JSON list of C-alpha atoms in Angstrom, two decimals:
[
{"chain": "A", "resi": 1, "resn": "UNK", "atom": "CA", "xyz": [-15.38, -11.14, 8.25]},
{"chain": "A", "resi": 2, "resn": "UNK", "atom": "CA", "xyz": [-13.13, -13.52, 6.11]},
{"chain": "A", "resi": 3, "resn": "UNK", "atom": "CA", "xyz": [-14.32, -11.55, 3.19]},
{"chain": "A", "resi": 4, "resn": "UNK", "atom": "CA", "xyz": [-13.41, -8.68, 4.33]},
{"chain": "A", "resi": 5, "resn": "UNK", "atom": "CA", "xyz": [-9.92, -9.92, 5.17]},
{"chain": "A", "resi": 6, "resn": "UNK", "atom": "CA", "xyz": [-9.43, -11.62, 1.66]},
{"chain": "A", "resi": 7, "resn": "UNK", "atom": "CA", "xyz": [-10.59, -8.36, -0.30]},
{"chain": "A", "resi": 8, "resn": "UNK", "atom": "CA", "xyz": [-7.86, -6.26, 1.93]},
{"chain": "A", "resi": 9, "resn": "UNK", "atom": "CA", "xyz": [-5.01, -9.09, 1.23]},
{"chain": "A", "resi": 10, "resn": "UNK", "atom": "CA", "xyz": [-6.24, -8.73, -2.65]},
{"chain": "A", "resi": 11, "resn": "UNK", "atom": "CA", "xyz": [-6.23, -5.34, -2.45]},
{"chain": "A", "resi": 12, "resn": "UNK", "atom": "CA", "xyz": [-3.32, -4.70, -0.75]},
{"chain": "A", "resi": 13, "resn": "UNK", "atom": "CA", "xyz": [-1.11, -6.38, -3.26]},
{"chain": "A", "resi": 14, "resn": "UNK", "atom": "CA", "xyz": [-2.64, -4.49, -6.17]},
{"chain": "A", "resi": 15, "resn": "UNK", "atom": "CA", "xyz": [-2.19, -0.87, -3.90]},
{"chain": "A", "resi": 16, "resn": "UNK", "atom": "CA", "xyz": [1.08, -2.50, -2.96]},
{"chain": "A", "resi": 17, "resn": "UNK", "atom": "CA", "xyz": [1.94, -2.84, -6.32]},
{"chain": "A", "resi": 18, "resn": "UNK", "atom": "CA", "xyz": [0.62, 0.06, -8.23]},
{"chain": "A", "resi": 19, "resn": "UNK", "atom": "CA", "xyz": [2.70, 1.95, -5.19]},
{"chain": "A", "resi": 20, "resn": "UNK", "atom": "CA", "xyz": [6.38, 0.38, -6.05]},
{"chain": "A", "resi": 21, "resn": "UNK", "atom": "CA", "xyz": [5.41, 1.19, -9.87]},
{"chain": "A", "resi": 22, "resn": "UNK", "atom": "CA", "xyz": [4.50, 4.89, -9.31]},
{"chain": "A", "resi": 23, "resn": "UNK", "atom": "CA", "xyz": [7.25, 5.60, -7.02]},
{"chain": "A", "resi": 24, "resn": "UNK", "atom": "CA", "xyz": [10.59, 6.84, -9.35]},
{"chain": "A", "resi": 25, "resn": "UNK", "atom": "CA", "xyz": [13.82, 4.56, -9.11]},
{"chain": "A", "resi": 26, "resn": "UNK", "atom": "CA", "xyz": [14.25, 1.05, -7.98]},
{"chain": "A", "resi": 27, "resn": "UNK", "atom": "CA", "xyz": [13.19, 0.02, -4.42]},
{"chain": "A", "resi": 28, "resn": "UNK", "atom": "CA", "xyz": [14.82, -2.80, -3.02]},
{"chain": "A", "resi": 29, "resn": "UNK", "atom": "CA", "xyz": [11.75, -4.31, -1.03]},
{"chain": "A", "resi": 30, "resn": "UNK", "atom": "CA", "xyz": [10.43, -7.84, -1.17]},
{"chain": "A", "resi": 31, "resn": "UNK", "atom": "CA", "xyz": [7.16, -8.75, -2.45]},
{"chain": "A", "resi": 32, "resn": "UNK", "atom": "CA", "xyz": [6.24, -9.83, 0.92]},
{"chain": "A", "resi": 33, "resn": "UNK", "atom": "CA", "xyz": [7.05, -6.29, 2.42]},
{"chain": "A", "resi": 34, "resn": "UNK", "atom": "CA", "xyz": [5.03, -4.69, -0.83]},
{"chain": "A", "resi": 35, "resn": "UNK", "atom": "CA", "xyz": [2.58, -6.72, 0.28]},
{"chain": "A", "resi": 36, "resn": "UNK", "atom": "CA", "xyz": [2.41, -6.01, 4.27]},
{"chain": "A", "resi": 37, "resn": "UNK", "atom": "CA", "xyz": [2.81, -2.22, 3.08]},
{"chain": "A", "resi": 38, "resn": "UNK", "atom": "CA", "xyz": [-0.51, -2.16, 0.67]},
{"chain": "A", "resi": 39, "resn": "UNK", "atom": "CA", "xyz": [-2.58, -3.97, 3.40]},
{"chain": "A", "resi": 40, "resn": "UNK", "atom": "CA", "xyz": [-1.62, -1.63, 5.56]},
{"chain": "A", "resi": 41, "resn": "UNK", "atom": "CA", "xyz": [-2.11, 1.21, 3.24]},
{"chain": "A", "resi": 42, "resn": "UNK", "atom": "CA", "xyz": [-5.79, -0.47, 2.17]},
{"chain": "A", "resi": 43, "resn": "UNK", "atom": "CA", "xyz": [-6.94, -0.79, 5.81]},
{"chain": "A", "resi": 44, "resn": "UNK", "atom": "CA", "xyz": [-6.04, 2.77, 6.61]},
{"chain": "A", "resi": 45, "resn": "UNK", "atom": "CA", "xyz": [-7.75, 4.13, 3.12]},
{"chain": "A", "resi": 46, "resn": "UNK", "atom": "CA", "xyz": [-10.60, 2.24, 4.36]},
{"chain": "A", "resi": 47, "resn": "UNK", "atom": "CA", "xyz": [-10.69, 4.07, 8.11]},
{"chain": "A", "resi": 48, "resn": "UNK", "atom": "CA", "xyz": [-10.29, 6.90, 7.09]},
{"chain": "A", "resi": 49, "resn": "UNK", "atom": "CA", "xyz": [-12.68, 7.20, 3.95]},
{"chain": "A", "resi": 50, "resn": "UNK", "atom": "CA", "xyz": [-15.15, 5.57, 6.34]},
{"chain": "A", "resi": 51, "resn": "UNK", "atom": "CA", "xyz": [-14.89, 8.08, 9.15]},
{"chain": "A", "resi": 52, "resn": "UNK", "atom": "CA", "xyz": [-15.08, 10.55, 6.28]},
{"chain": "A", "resi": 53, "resn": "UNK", "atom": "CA", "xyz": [-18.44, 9.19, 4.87]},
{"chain": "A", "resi": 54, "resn": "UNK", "atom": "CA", "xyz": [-16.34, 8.64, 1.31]},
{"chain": "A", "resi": 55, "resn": "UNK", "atom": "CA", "xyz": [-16.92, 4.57, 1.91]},
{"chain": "A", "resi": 56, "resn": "UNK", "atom": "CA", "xyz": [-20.81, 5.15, 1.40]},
{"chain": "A", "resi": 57, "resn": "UNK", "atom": "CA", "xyz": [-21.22, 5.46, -1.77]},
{"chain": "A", "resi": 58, "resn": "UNK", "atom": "CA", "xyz": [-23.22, 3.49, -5.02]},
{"chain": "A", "resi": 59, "resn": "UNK", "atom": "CA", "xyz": [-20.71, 1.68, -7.12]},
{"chain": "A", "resi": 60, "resn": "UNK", "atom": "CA", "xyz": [-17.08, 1.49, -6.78]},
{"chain": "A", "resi": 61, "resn": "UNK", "atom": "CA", "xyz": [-15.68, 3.60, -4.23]},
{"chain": "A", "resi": 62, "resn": "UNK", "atom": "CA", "xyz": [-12.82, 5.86, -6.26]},
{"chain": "A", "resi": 63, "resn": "UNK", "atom": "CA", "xyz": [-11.78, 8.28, -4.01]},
{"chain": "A", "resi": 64, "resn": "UNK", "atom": "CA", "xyz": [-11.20, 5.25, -1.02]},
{"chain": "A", "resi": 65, "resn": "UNK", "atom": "CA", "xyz": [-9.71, 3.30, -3.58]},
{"chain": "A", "resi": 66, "resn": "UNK", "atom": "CA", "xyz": [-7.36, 6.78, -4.64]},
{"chain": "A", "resi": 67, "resn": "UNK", "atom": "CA", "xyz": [-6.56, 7.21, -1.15]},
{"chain": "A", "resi": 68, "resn": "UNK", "atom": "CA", "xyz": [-5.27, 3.74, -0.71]},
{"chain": "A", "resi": 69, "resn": "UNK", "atom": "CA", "xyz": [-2.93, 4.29, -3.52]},
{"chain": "A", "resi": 70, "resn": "UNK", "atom": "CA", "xyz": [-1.63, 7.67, -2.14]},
{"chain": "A", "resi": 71, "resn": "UNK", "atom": "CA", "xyz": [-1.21, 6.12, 1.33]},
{"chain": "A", "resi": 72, "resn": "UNK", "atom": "CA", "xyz": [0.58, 3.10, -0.26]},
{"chain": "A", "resi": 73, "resn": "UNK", "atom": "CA", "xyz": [2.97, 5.35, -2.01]},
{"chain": "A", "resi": 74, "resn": "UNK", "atom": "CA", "xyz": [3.91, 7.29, 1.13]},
{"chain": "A", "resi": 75, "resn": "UNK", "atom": "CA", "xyz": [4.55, 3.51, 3.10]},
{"chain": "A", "resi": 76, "resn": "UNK", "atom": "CA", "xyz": [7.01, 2.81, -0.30]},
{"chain": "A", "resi": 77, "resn": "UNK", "atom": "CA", "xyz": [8.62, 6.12, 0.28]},
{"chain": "A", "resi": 78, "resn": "UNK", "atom": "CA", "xyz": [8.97, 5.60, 3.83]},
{"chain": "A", "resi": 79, "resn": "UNK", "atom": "CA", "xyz": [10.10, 1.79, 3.79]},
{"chain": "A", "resi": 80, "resn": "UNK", "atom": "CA", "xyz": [12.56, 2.16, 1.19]},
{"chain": "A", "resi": 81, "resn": "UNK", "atom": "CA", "xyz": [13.83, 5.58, 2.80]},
{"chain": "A", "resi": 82, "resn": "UNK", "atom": "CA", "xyz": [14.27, 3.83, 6.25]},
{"chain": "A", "resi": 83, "resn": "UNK", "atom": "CA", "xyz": [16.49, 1.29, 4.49]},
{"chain": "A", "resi": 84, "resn": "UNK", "atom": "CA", "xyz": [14.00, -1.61, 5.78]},
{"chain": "A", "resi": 85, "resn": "UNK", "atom": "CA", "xyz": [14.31, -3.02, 2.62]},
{"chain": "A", "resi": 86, "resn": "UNK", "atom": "CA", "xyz": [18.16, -3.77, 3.25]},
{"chain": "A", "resi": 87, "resn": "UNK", "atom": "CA", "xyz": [20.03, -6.16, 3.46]},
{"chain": "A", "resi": 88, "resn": "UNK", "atom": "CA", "xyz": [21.33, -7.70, 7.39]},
{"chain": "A", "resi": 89, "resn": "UNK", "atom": "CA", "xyz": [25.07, -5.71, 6.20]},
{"chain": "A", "resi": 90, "resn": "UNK", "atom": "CA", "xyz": [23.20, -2.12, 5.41]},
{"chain": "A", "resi": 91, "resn": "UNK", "atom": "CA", "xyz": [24.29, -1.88, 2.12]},
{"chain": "A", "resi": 92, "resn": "UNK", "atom": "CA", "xyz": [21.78, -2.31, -0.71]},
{"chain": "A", "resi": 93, "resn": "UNK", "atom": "CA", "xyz": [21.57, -5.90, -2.11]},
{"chain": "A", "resi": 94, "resn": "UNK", "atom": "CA", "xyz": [21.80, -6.01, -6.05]}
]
């Protein structure tokens, strides 16, 4: 169980950051929001491709690991597009 909770904190920060660097233009998010957003993107990949049947496979599991990435992206979209990663004024910190 603690295993399993390290690998998704380690893994989230990797999906978390591969996310901020594949999504065009600057995103004004902490590295603790990257963070919460790739765990959060890595334990979804990992429901999903398990309900799927993609998780059972010999080796490194690609296509989970792919659609951790993609759901990462989308959370990076959607955080920065909701303004989370604002400032308390609204505007956009520099």
């Amino acid at each position: 169980m603690i295993g399993a909770i390290v690998s998704a904190i380690v893994i989230g920060a990797i999906v978390g950051a591969l996310a901020r660097l594949l999504v065009p233009g600057r995103q004004n998010m902490s590295i603790g929001l990257t963070l919460i957003v790739g765990i959060v993107a890595a334990l979804i990949g990992t429901l999903i491709a398990h309900a799927v049947g993609w998780a059972d496979t010999r080796g490194i599991d690609w296509i989970e690991h792919i659609l951790q990435l993609a759901l990462a992206v989308i959370g990076v979209l959607l955080v920065t597009r909701m303004g989370m990663g604002r400032g308390r004024t609204g505007r956009t910190q520099v």
